[in-house]
CSV table of C-alpha atoms in Angstrom, one decimal:
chain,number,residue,atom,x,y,z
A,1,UNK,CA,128.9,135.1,62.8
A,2,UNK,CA,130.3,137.4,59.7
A,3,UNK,CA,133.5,137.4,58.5
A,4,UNK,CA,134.8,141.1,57.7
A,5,UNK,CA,138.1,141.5,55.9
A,6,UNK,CA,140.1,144.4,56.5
A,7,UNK,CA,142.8,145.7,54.3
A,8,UNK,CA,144.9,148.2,55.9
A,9,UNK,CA,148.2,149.3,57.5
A,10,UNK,CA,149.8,147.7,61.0
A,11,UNK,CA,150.0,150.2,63.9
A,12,UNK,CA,152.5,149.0,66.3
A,13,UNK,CA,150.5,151.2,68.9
A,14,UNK,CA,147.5,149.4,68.1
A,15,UNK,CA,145.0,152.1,68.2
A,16,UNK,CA,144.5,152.0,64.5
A,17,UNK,CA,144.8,150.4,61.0
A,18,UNK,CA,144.6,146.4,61.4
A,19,UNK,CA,144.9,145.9,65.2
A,20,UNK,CA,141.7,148.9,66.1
A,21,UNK,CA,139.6,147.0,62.9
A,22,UNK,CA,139.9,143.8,64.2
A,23,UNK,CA,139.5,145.1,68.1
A,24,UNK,CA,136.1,146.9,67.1
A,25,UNK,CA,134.7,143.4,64.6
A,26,UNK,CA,135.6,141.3,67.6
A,27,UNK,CA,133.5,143.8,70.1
A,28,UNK,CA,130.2,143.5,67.8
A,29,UNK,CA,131.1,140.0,68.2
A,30,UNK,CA,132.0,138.9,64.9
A,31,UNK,CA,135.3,137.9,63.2
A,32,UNK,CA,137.7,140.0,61.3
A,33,UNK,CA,140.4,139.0,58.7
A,34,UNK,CA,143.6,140.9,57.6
A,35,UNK,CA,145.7,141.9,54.6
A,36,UNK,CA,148.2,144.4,55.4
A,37,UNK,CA,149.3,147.3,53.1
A,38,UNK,CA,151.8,148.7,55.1
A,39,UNK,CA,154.1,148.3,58.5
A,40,UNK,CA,154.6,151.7,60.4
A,41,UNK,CA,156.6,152.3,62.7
A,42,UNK,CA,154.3,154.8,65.0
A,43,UNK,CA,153.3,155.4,68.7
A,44,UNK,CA,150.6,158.0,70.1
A,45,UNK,CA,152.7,160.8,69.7
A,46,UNK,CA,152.6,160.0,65.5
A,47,UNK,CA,154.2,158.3,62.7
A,48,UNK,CA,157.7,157.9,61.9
A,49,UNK,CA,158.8,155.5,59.3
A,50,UNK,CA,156.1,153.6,57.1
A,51,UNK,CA,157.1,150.4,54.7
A,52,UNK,CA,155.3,149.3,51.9
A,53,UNK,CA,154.7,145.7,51.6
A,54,UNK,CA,156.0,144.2,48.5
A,55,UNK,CA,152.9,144.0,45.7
A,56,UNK,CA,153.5,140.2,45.3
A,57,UNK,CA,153.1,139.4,48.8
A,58,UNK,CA,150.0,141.8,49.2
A,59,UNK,CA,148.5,139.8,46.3
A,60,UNK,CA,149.8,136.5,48.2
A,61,UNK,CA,147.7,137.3,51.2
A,62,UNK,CA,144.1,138.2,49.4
A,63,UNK,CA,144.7,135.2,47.1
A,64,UNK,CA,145.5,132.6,50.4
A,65,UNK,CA,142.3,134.2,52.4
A,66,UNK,CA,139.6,134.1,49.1
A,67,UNK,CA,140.5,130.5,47.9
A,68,UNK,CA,139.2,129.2,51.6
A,69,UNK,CA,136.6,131.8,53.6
A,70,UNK,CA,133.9,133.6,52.3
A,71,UNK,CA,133.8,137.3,53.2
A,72,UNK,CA,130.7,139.1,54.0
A,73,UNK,CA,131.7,142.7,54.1
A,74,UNK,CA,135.1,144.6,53.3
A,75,UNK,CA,136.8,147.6,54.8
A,76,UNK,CA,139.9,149.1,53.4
A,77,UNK,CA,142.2,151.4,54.9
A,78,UNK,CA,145.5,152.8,54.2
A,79,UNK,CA,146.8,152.3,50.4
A,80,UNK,CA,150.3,153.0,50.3
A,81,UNK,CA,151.1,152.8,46.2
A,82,UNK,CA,149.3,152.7,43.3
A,83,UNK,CA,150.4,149.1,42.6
A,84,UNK,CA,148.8,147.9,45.7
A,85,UNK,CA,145.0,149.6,44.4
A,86,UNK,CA,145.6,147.7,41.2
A,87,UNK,CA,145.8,144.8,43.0
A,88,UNK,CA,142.7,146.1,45.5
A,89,UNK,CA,140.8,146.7,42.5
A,90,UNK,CA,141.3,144.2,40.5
A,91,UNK,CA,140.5,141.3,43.4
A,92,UNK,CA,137.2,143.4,44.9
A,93,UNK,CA,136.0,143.9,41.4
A,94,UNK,CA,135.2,140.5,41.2
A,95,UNK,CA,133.4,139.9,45.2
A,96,UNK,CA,129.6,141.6,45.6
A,97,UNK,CA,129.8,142.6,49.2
A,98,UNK,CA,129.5,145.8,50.6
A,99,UNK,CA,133.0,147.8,50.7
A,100,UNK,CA,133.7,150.4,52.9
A,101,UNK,CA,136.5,152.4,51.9
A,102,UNK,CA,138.2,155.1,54.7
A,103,UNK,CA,140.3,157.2,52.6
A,104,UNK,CA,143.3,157.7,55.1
A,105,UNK,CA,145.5,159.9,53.0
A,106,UNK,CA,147.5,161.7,56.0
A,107,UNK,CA,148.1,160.3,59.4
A,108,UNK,CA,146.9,162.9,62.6
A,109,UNK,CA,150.1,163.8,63.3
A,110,UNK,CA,151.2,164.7,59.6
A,111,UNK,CA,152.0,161.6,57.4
A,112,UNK,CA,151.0,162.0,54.3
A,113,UNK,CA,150.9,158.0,53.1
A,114,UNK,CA,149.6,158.9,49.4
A,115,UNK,CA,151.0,160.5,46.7
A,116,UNK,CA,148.6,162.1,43.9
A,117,UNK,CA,149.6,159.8,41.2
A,118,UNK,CA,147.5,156.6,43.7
A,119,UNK,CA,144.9,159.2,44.6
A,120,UNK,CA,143.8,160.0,41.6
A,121,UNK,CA,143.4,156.0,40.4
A,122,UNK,CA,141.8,155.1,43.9
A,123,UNK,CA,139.2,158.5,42.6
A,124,UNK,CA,138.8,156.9,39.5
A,125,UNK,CA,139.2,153.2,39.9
A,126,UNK,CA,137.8,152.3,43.6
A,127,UNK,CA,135.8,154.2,44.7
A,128,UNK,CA,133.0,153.7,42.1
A,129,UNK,CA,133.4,150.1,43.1
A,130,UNK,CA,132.5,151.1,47.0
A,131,UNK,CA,129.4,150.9,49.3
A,132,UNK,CA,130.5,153.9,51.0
A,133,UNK,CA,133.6,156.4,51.6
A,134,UNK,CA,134.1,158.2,54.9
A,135,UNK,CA,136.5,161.3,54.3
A,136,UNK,CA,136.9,163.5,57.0
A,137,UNK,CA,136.7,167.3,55.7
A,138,UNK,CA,140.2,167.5,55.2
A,139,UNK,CA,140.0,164.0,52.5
A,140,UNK,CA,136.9,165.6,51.4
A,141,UNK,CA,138.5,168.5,50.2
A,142,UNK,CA,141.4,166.4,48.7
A,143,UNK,CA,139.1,164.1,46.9
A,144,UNK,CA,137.3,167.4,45.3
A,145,UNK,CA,141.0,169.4,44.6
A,146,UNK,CA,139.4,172.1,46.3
A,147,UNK,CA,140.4,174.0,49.3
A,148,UNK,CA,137.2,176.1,50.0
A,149,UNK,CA,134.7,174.6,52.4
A,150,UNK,CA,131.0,174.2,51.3
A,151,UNK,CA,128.4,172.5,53.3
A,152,UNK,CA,127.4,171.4,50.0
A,153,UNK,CA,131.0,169.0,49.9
A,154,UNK,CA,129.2,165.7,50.4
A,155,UNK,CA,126.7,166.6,47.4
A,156,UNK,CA,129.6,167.5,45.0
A,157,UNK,CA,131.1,164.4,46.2
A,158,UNK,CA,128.1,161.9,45.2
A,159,UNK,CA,127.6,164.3,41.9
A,160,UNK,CA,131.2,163.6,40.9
A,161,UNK,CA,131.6,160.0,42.3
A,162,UNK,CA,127.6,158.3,42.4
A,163,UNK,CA,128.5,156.3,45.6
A,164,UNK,CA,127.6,157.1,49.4
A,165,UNK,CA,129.8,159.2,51.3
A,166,UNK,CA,129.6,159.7,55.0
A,167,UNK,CA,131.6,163.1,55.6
A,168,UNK,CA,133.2,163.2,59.1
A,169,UNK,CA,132.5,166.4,60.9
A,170,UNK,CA,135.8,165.6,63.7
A,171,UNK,CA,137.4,168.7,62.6
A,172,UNK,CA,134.3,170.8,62.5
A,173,UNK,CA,134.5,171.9,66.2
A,174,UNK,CA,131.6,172.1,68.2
A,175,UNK,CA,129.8,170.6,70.8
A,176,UNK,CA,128.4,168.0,69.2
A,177,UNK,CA,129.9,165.7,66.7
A,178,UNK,CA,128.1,165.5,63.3
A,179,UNK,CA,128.7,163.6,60.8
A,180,UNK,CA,126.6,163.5,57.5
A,181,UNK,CA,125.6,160.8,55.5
A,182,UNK,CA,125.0,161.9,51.4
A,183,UNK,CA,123.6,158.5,49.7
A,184,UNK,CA,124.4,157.6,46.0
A,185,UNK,CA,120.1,158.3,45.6
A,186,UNK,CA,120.7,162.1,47.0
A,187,UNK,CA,119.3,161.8,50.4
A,188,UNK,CA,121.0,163.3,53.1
A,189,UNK,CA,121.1,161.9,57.2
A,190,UNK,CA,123.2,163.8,59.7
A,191,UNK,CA,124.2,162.1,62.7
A,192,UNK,CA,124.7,164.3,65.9
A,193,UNK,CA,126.1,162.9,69.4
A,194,UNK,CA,127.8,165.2,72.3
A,195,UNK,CA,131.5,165.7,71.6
A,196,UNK,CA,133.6,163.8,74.5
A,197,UNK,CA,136.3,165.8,75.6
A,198,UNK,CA,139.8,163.8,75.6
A,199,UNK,CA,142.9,163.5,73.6
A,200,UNK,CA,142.0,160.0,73.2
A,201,UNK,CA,141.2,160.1,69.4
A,202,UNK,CA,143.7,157.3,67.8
A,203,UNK,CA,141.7,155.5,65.6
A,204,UNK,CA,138.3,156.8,65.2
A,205,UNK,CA,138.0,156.6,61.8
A,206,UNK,CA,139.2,152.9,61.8
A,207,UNK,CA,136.6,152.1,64.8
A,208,UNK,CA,134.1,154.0,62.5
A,209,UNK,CA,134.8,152.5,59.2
A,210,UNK,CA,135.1,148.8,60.2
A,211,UNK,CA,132.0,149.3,62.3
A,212,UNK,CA,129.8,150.1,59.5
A,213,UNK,CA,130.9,147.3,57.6
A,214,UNK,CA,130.4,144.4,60.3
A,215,UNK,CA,127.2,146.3,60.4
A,216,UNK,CA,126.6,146.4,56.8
A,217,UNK,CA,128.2,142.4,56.3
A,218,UNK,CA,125.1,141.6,58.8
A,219,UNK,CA,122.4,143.2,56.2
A,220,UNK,CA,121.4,146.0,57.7
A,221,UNK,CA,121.0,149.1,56.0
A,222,UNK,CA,123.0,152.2,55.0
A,223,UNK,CA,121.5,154.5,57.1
A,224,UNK,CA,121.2,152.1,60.1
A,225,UNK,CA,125.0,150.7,59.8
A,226,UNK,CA,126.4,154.3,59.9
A,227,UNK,CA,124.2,155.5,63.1
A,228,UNK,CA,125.5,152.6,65.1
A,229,UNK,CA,128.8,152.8,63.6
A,230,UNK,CA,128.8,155.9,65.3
A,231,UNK,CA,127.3,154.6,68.4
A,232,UNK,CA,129.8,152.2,68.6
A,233,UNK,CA,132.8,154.6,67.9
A,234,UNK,CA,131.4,156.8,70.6
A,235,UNK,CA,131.1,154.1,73.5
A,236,UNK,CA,135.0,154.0,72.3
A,237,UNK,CA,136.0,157.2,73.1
A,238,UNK,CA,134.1,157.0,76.1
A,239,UNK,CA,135.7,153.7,76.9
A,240,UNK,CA,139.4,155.2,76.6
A,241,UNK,CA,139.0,158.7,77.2
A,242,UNK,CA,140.6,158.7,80.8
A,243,UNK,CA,143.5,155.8,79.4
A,244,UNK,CA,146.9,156.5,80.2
A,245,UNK,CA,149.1,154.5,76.9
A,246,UNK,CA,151.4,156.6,75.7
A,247,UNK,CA,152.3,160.3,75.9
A,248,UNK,CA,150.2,161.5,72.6
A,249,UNK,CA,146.6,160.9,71.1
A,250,UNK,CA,145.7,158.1,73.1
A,251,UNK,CA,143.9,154.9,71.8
A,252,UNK,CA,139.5,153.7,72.4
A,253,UNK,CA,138.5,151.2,74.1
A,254,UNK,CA,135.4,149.4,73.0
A,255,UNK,CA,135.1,146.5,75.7
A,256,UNK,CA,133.4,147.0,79.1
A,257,UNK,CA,134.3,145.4,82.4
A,258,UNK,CA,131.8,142.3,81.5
A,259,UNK,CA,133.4,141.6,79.1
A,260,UNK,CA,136.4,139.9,81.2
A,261,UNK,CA,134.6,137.4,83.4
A,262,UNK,CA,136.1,133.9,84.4
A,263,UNK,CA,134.4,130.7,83.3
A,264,UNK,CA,131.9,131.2,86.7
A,265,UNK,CA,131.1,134.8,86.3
A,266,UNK,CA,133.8,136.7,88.4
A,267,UNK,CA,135.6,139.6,87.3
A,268,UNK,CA,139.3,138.9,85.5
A,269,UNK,CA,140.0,142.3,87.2
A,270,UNK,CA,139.4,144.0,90.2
């Protein structure tokens, strides 16, 4: 078993940040750790209040976890402040596992949880230290200061960066959903699987970025990590896409029914 740290946000409606991470590490069967960035207050329908965590106490937590377990991969989430990527940096700089970094800098429904001051240090302080980035177009664009579309983005963004990017193609459109993976050697693999249709969508990007690093923490490769990070994400969506929580962007759901069976074999649930 691998032990995957997350750092990211709490979402009381559990569909992303910490409680989705450590849902989808637990599904692939392994075990996921936490540092938390931020509370939100939030529910399906979006985000209303977020609060820092105090930069003492986020140091507090990485210290207590890395002076007792070993940490085999690391995904990070939402960074509220500068202050907290110092501290980010300064800690990961010093572990050699892979790091997969999902650069959430606005909720769904609007949030905008960075200002350009902590961009611009995460641009030029973290992400050189990462495995892989997963923007979707919109972060893409952001992490470029460019609002013109290319298909060439995920190029410019390992020419300007030299790490990995995976480029999420959600807001693309189509019937397919393609997402392309740009490697810090210039190769280029696109992923492609049928677009489900639901309003279930909460948390993708978490089920998708902590996926490829439990994948990643169990030595498998780039390449492979991200296609079944996507595989996994999709059996998600598929999972929850007829769930009823909530009266907004529903959550996944990445357990199936056998996975709730008494200590004899019979369904939990009926």
């Amino acid at each position: 078993m691998k032990t995957i740290l997350t750092i990211a946000a709490s979402d009381t409606s559990a569909g992303a940040g910490i409680q989705q991470d450590l849902k989808t590490i637990t599904s692939l069967g392994h075990y996921g750790v936490t540092v938390i960035t931020a509370l939100t207050a939030q529910n399906t329908c979006g985000v209303e209040q977020v609060m820092d965590v105090p930069t003492s106490f986020f140091r507090a937590q990485l210290c207590a976890l890395l002076t007792d377990i070993n940490i085999d991969s690391i995904k990070i989430g939402v960074i509220p402040n500068r202050e907290i990527a110092e501290v980010i940096v300064d800690v990961v700089s010093k572990l050699h596992v892979p790091i997969v970094l999902d650069p959430v800098l606005a909720s769904t429904s609007g949030w905008q949880f960075l200002d350009n001051t902590c961009v611009d240090y995460i641009k030029n302080n973290l992400i050189p230290l990462c495995s892989l980035v997963t923007p979707n177009i919109p972060e893409a664009l952001r992490l470029l200061e460019t609002t013109s579309f290319s298909h060439d983005l995920g190029k410019e963004l390992v020419a300007r960066f030299h790490t990995s990017f995976l480029v999420k193609g959600g807001h693309a459109g189509g019937s397919d959903s393609v997402d392309t993976l740009y490697t810090s050697d210039n190769k280029v693999y696109e992923f492609r699987l049928p677009r489900i249709e639901t309003t279930n969508l909460h948390g993708t990007g978490c089920t998708l970025s902590s996926a490829i690093a439990t994948f990643l923490a169990n030595g498998l490769s780039l390449q492979e990590s991200v296609r079944l990070g996507k595989e996994t994400t999709q059996k998600g969506i598929m999972g929850g896409k007829e769930l009823k929580i909530g009266n907004g962007n529903g959550p996944l759901w990445l357990f199936s029914s056998q996975d709730y069976l008494d200590l004899t074999g019979n369904p939990l649930y009926r």
